[in-house]
Coordinates of C-alpha atoms in Angstrom, one line a residue:
M1 CA 65.1 -22.6 30.3
D2 CA 65.4 -26.3 31.5
W3 CA 62.0 -27.3 30.5
E4 CA 61.9 -30.5 28.6
G5 CA 60.4 -33.9 30.7
R6 CA 59.0 -31.7 33.2
R7 CA 55.4 -31.6 34.3
Q8 CA 52.9 -30.5 32.3
S9 CA 49.6 -28.6 33.0
D10 CA 46.4 -30.6 32.5
N11 CA 44.7 -27.0 32.1
V12 CA 45.7 -25.8 28.8
E13 CA 43.4 -26.0 25.7
D14 CA 44.9 -26.8 22.5
Q15 CA 42.7 -24.9 19.9
R16 CA 45.0 -24.9 16.9
V17 CA 44.1 -28.0 15.8
N18 CA 39.9 -27.9 16.4
P19 CA 39.3 -24.4 16.9
T20 CA 36.3 -23.9 18.7
G21 CA 36.6 -19.8 16.9
G22 CA 35.2 -18.2 13.8
L23 CA 34.2 -15.4 15.2
V24 CA 36.0 -12.3 13.8
T25 CA 35.8 -9.2 11.9
G26 CA 38.5 -8.3 9.0
G27 CA 41.7 -6.3 10.7
G28 CA 41.1 -7.7 14.2
I29 CA 38.1 -5.1 15.1
V30 CA 36.3 -7.3 17.1
G31 CA 39.3 -8.9 19.2
L32 CA 40.2 -5.1 20.0
V33 CA 37.0 -3.8 20.8
I34 CA 36.4 -6.8 23.5
Y35 CA 39.6 -6.3 24.9
L36 CA 38.7 -2.9 25.6
L37 CA 35.7 -3.8 26.7
V38 CA 37.1 -6.5 29.1
T39 CA 40.2 -4.0 30.7
F40 CA 38.2 -1.1 31.4
L41 CA 34.3 -2.2 32.2
G42 CA 35.9 -5.3 33.4
G43 CA 34.7 -9.0 33.7
S44 CA 31.0 -8.7 35.3
P45 CA 28.0 -10.9 33.7
Q46 CA 27.0 -7.4 32.3
T47 CA 30.5 -6.8 30.7
A48 CA 30.4 -10.0 29.4
N49 CA 27.3 -9.4 27.9
L50 CA 27.7 -5.9 26.2
A51 CA 31.3 -7.8 25.0
S52 CA 29.1 -10.2 22.8
Q53 CA 26.9 -8.4 21.8
V54 CA 29.3 -6.1 20.4
G55 CA 31.6 -8.8 18.6
G56 CA 28.1 -10.2 17.7
K57 CA 27.4 -7.1 15.7
L58 CA 30.8 -6.8 13.8
A59 CA 31.6 -10.1 13.2
N60 CA 28.8 -10.2 11.1
E61 CA 30.7 -8.3 9.0
F62 CA 33.2 -11.1 8.4
I63 CA 33.3 -15.1 9.3
T64 CA 36.3 -16.9 8.9
T65 CA 35.7 -21.0 9.2
H66 CA 38.9 -23.1 10.3
A67 CA 39.6 -26.4 8.2
N68 CA 41.4 -28.9 10.7
R69 CA 45.0 -29.3 10.5
Q70 CA 47.9 -31.3 11.9
L71 CA 50.5 -29.4 13.7
T72 CA 54.1 -29.5 12.7
P73 CA 57.2 -30.9 14.6
D74 CA 58.2 -27.2 16.0
E75 CA 54.2 -26.5 16.9
K76 CA 53.9 -29.5 19.2
K77 CA 57.2 -28.8 21.1
I78 CA 56.4 -25.2 21.7
G79 CA 52.8 -26.8 23.0
K80 CA 54.5 -28.7 25.7
L81 CA 56.9 -25.5 26.7
V82 CA 54.0 -23.8 26.9
A83 CA 52.3 -26.3 29.2
T84 CA 55.3 -26.8 31.2
V85 CA 55.5 -23.1 32.3
F86 CA 51.7 -23.1 32.8
A87 CA 52.4 -26.2 35.2
D88 CA 55.4 -23.7 37.0
T89 CA 52.6 -20.8 37.6
E90 CA 50.5 -23.3 38.7
D91 CA 53.4 -24.4 41.0
V92 CA 54.5 -20.7 42.2
W93 CA 51.3 -19.1 43.0
T94 CA 49.8 -21.9 44.8
E95 CA 52.5 -21.9 47.1
L96 CA 52.6 -18.3 47.2
L97 CA 48.7 -17.9 48.0
K98 CA 48.2 -21.1 50.4
N99 CA 48.1 -19.3 53.6
T100 CA 46.3 -16.4 52.6
K101 CA 42.1 -15.6 52.5
T102 CA 42.3 -16.1 48.8
P103 CA 44.2 -19.6 47.6
Y104 CA 45.2 -19.9 44.3
R105 CA 42.5 -21.0 41.5
Y106 CA 43.8 -22.9 38.8
P107 CA 43.5 -20.8 35.6
K108 CA 43.1 -22.2 32.0
L109 CA 45.6 -21.5 29.1
V110 CA 44.0 -21.8 25.6
L111 CA 46.2 -22.0 22.7
F112 CA 44.2 -20.5 19.5
T113 CA 44.9 -19.7 15.6
G114 CA 43.3 -17.0 13.8
Q115 CA 40.3 -16.2 16.4
V116 CA 38.7 -17.6 19.7
S117 CA 35.5 -17.4 21.2
T118 CA 36.4 -16.6 25.2
G119 CA 33.9 -15.5 28.1
C120 CA 34.4 -12.0 27.1
G121 CA 33.3 -12.6 23.4
G122 CA 34.6 -13.1 20.5
A123 CA 38.7 -12.1 20.0
S124 CA 41.1 -11.7 17.3
S125 CA 45.0 -12.5 17.3
A126 CA 45.3 -8.9 16.2
V127 CA 44.9 -8.2 20.4
G128 CA 47.8 -10.2 21.4
P129 CA 47.8 -12.3 24.3
F130 CA 45.1 -11.8 27.3
Y131 CA 43.5 -13.1 30.2
C132 CA 39.7 -12.9 30.4
P133 CA 38.5 -12.4 33.3
V134 CA 34.8 -13.6 33.5
D135 CA 36.0 -17.2 32.4
E136 CA 39.2 -17.2 34.0
K137 CA 41.4 -17.9 31.2
V138 CA 44.7 -17.3 29.3
Y139 CA 44.8 -17.0 25.6
L140 CA 47.4 -17.4 23.6
D141 CA 48.2 -17.3 19.8
L142 CA 52.0 -18.3 19.4
D143 CA 52.5 -16.5 16.6
F144 CA 52.8 -13.2 18.9
Y145 CA 56.0 -15.0 19.9
N146 CA 57.1 -14.4 15.9
E147 CA 55.9 -10.9 16.1
L148 CA 58.1 -10.0 19.1
K149 CA 61.1 -11.0 17.1
H150 CA 60.4 -9.7 13.9
R151 CA 58.0 -6.9 14.4
F152 CA 59.2 -5.6 18.1
G153 CA 63.1 -6.8 17.7
A154 CA 62.9 -8.8 21.3
I155 CA 65.5 -11.3 20.8
G156 CA 63.1 -14.3 21.3
G157 CA 63.7 -17.3 23.2
D158 CA 62.1 -19.7 25.1
F159 CA 61.8 -17.8 28.3
S160 CA 60.3 -14.6 26.5
I161 CA 57.3 -16.5 25.9
A162 CA 57.6 -17.7 30.1
Y163 CA 57.1 -14.1 30.4
I164 CA 54.4 -13.9 28.0
I165 CA 52.1 -16.4 30.5
A166 CA 53.7 -15.4 33.5
H167 CA 52.3 -11.5 32.7
E168 CA 49.3 -12.9 31.9
V169 CA 48.9 -15.1 35.2
G170 CA 49.6 -12.4 37.0
H171 CA 46.4 -10.7 35.7
H172 CA 44.6 -13.5 36.9
V173 CA 46.3 -13.3 40.5
Q174 CA 45.0 -9.8 41.0
N175 CA 41.7 -11.1 39.8
I176 CA 42.1 -13.9 42.6
L177 CA 42.7 -10.8 44.6
G178 CA 40.5 -8.7 44.1
T179 CA 43.0 -6.1 42.6
S180 CA 41.3 -6.0 39.5
S181 CA 38.0 -5.1 40.7
Q182 CA 39.4 -2.3 42.8
V183 CA 40.9 -0.6 39.9
R184 CA 37.8 -1.2 38.2
K185 CA 35.9 0.8 40.6
A186 CA 38.3 3.7 40.5
Q187 CA 38.4 4.4 36.9
Q188 CA 34.8 5.1 36.7
G189 CA 34.0 8.5 37.0
T190 CA 37.6 9.8 36.1
S191 CA 39.2 11.0 33.4
Q192 CA 40.6 8.7 30.2
I193 CA 44.1 10.3 31.4
G194 CA 43.6 8.8 35.0
K195 CA 42.1 5.6 33.5
N196 CA 44.9 5.2 31.8
K197 CA 47.3 5.7 34.9
L198 CA 45.4 3.3 36.9
S199 CA 45.5 0.5 33.7
V200 CA 49.5 1.2 33.5
A201 CA 49.8 0.2 37.5
L202 CA 47.9 -2.9 37.3
E203 CA 50.1 -4.2 33.9
L204 CA 53.3 -2.9 35.8
Q205 CA 52.3 -4.9 38.4
A206 CA 51.1 -7.9 36.3
D207 CA 54.9 -7.9 35.2
F208 CA 56.0 -7.6 38.7
Y209 CA 54.2 -11.1 39.5
A210 CA 56.1 -12.1 36.1
G211 CA 59.5 -11.3 37.7
I212 CA 58.1 -13.3 41.2
F213 CA 57.4 -16.1 38.9
A214 CA 61.1 -16.2 37.8
H215 CA 62.6 -15.8 40.7
Y216 CA 61.3 -19.1 41.8
E217 CA 61.8 -20.5 38.5
Q218 CA 65.6 -19.7 39.2
K219 CA 67.2 -23.6 39.4
Y220 CA 65.5 -23.9 35.5
L221 CA 67.0 -20.9 34.4
D222 CA 69.7 -21.1 32.1
A223 CA 72.3 -17.7 31.2
G224 CA 70.5 -15.4 29.0
D225 CA 66.5 -15.8 30.3
I226 CA 66.4 -13.1 31.7
D227 CA 67.5 -11.0 29.2
E228 CA 65.0 -12.6 27.1
A229 CA 62.3 -11.4 29.1
L230 CA 63.6 -8.2 29.6
S231 CA 63.7 -7.8 25.9
A232 CA 60.4 -8.8 25.5
A233 CA 59.3 -6.3 28.0
Q234 CA 61.4 -3.6 26.2
A235 CA 59.5 -4.7 23.0
V236 CA 56.5 -4.1 24.3
G237 CA 56.7 -0.8 26.3
D238 CA 54.2 2.0 25.3
D239 CA 57.2 4.3 24.4
A240 CA 58.5 1.6 22.1
I241 CA 55.1 0.9 20.4
Q242 CA 54.2 3.9 19.8
R243 CA 57.7 5.1 18.5
R244 CA 57.7 2.7 16.4
V245 CA 54.1 3.2 14.9
R246 CA 53.9 6.8 15.2
G247 CA 57.3 8.2 15.4
Q248 CA 56.2 10.0 18.2
V249 CA 54.9 9.5 21.9
N250 CA 52.0 10.8 23.8
P251 CA 52.5 10.1 27.2
D252 CA 48.9 10.4 28.6
S253 CA 47.8 7.1 26.3
F254 CA 49.9 4.5 27.9
T255 CA 48.1 2.0 28.9
H256 CA 50.8 -0.5 29.7
G257 CA 54.1 1.3 30.7
T258 CA 57.0 2.4 29.2
S259 CA 60.0 -0.3 28.4
E260 CA 61.9 0.9 31.3
Q261 CA 59.0 0.7 33.8
R262 CA 58.2 -2.6 32.4
K263 CA 61.7 -4.2 32.8
Y264 CA 62.2 -1.8 36.5
W265 CA 58.8 -3.8 37.8
F266 CA 59.7 -7.4 36.1
T267 CA 63.3 -7.3 37.6
K268 CA 62.1 -5.8 41.0
G269 CA 59.9 -9.5 41.3
Y270 CA 62.7 -11.3 40.2
Q271 CA 65.0 -10.0 42.8
T272 CA 63.1 -9.6 45.7
G273 CA 60.7 -12.7 44.8
D274 CA 58.1 -11.0 47.4
I275 CA 54.7 -10.1 46.6
N276 CA 54.2 -7.2 49.2
Q277 CA 56.9 -5.3 46.6
G278 CA 54.9 -4.7 43.8
N279 CA 52.6 -1.7 44.7
T280 CA 52.7 -0.2 41.6
F281 CA 49.7 2.4 42.4
A282 CA 51.8 3.7 45.1
Q283 CA 52.9 6.3 42.6
L284 CA 49.6 7.3 41.6
K285 CA 49.0 9.0 45.6

């Protein structure tokens, strides 16, 4: 990806040197609980309060403080890459939504290490990258990039990072358009399997939006960049993760979609560039 020397977003908060976190439990339980609360209960004030209460109770078990440190040259470089990609998401989505009833609102992206305090409560990097609808921020521990390569088998590359960011920004777009709140409403009163299917559709649409972003980034892409994104999507499919961790898969428990589904919807977004082609919920009818 041709990213060096281009505009960097002013909406990136780098907490890797001076983190504001410190709220975490062993094993990343707080992060997991907060993530599930945000995903299934939604980004309302009530959810934020509940998340904070749960996080606070669990965090009493184990509190970690951070010492200031200096970023390495490689860490500084990847921070610039992230800021450039985030700037591009701002440009793409501002243009795509400018003539709609819901113009694009810039989110913020927080780079952190280990744990972080969010509008949705305390979170651990064990959750992976996530979007908090309460404060409209994307949270990213860049160690996840190494996890993708070394634990999940992705080929890596700068555009795999761009895919991760674009997917989370896709959740922000869903928040702006009201899709997320509609899904949370639909999840009420349905079975766990029904909730999971709606969650899968929401995640696949975020993959589609990541593909939309890639479509409008083509002038900056190098040979192999799309393969990097598809490799990342392959690595984080529910079936791939369950097979790796459990040795078997349970489709009824999927919350993000299979590897093939994630690649399909990213590719569709990339090929069409049309936001109206991303109705991942149609298959539920």
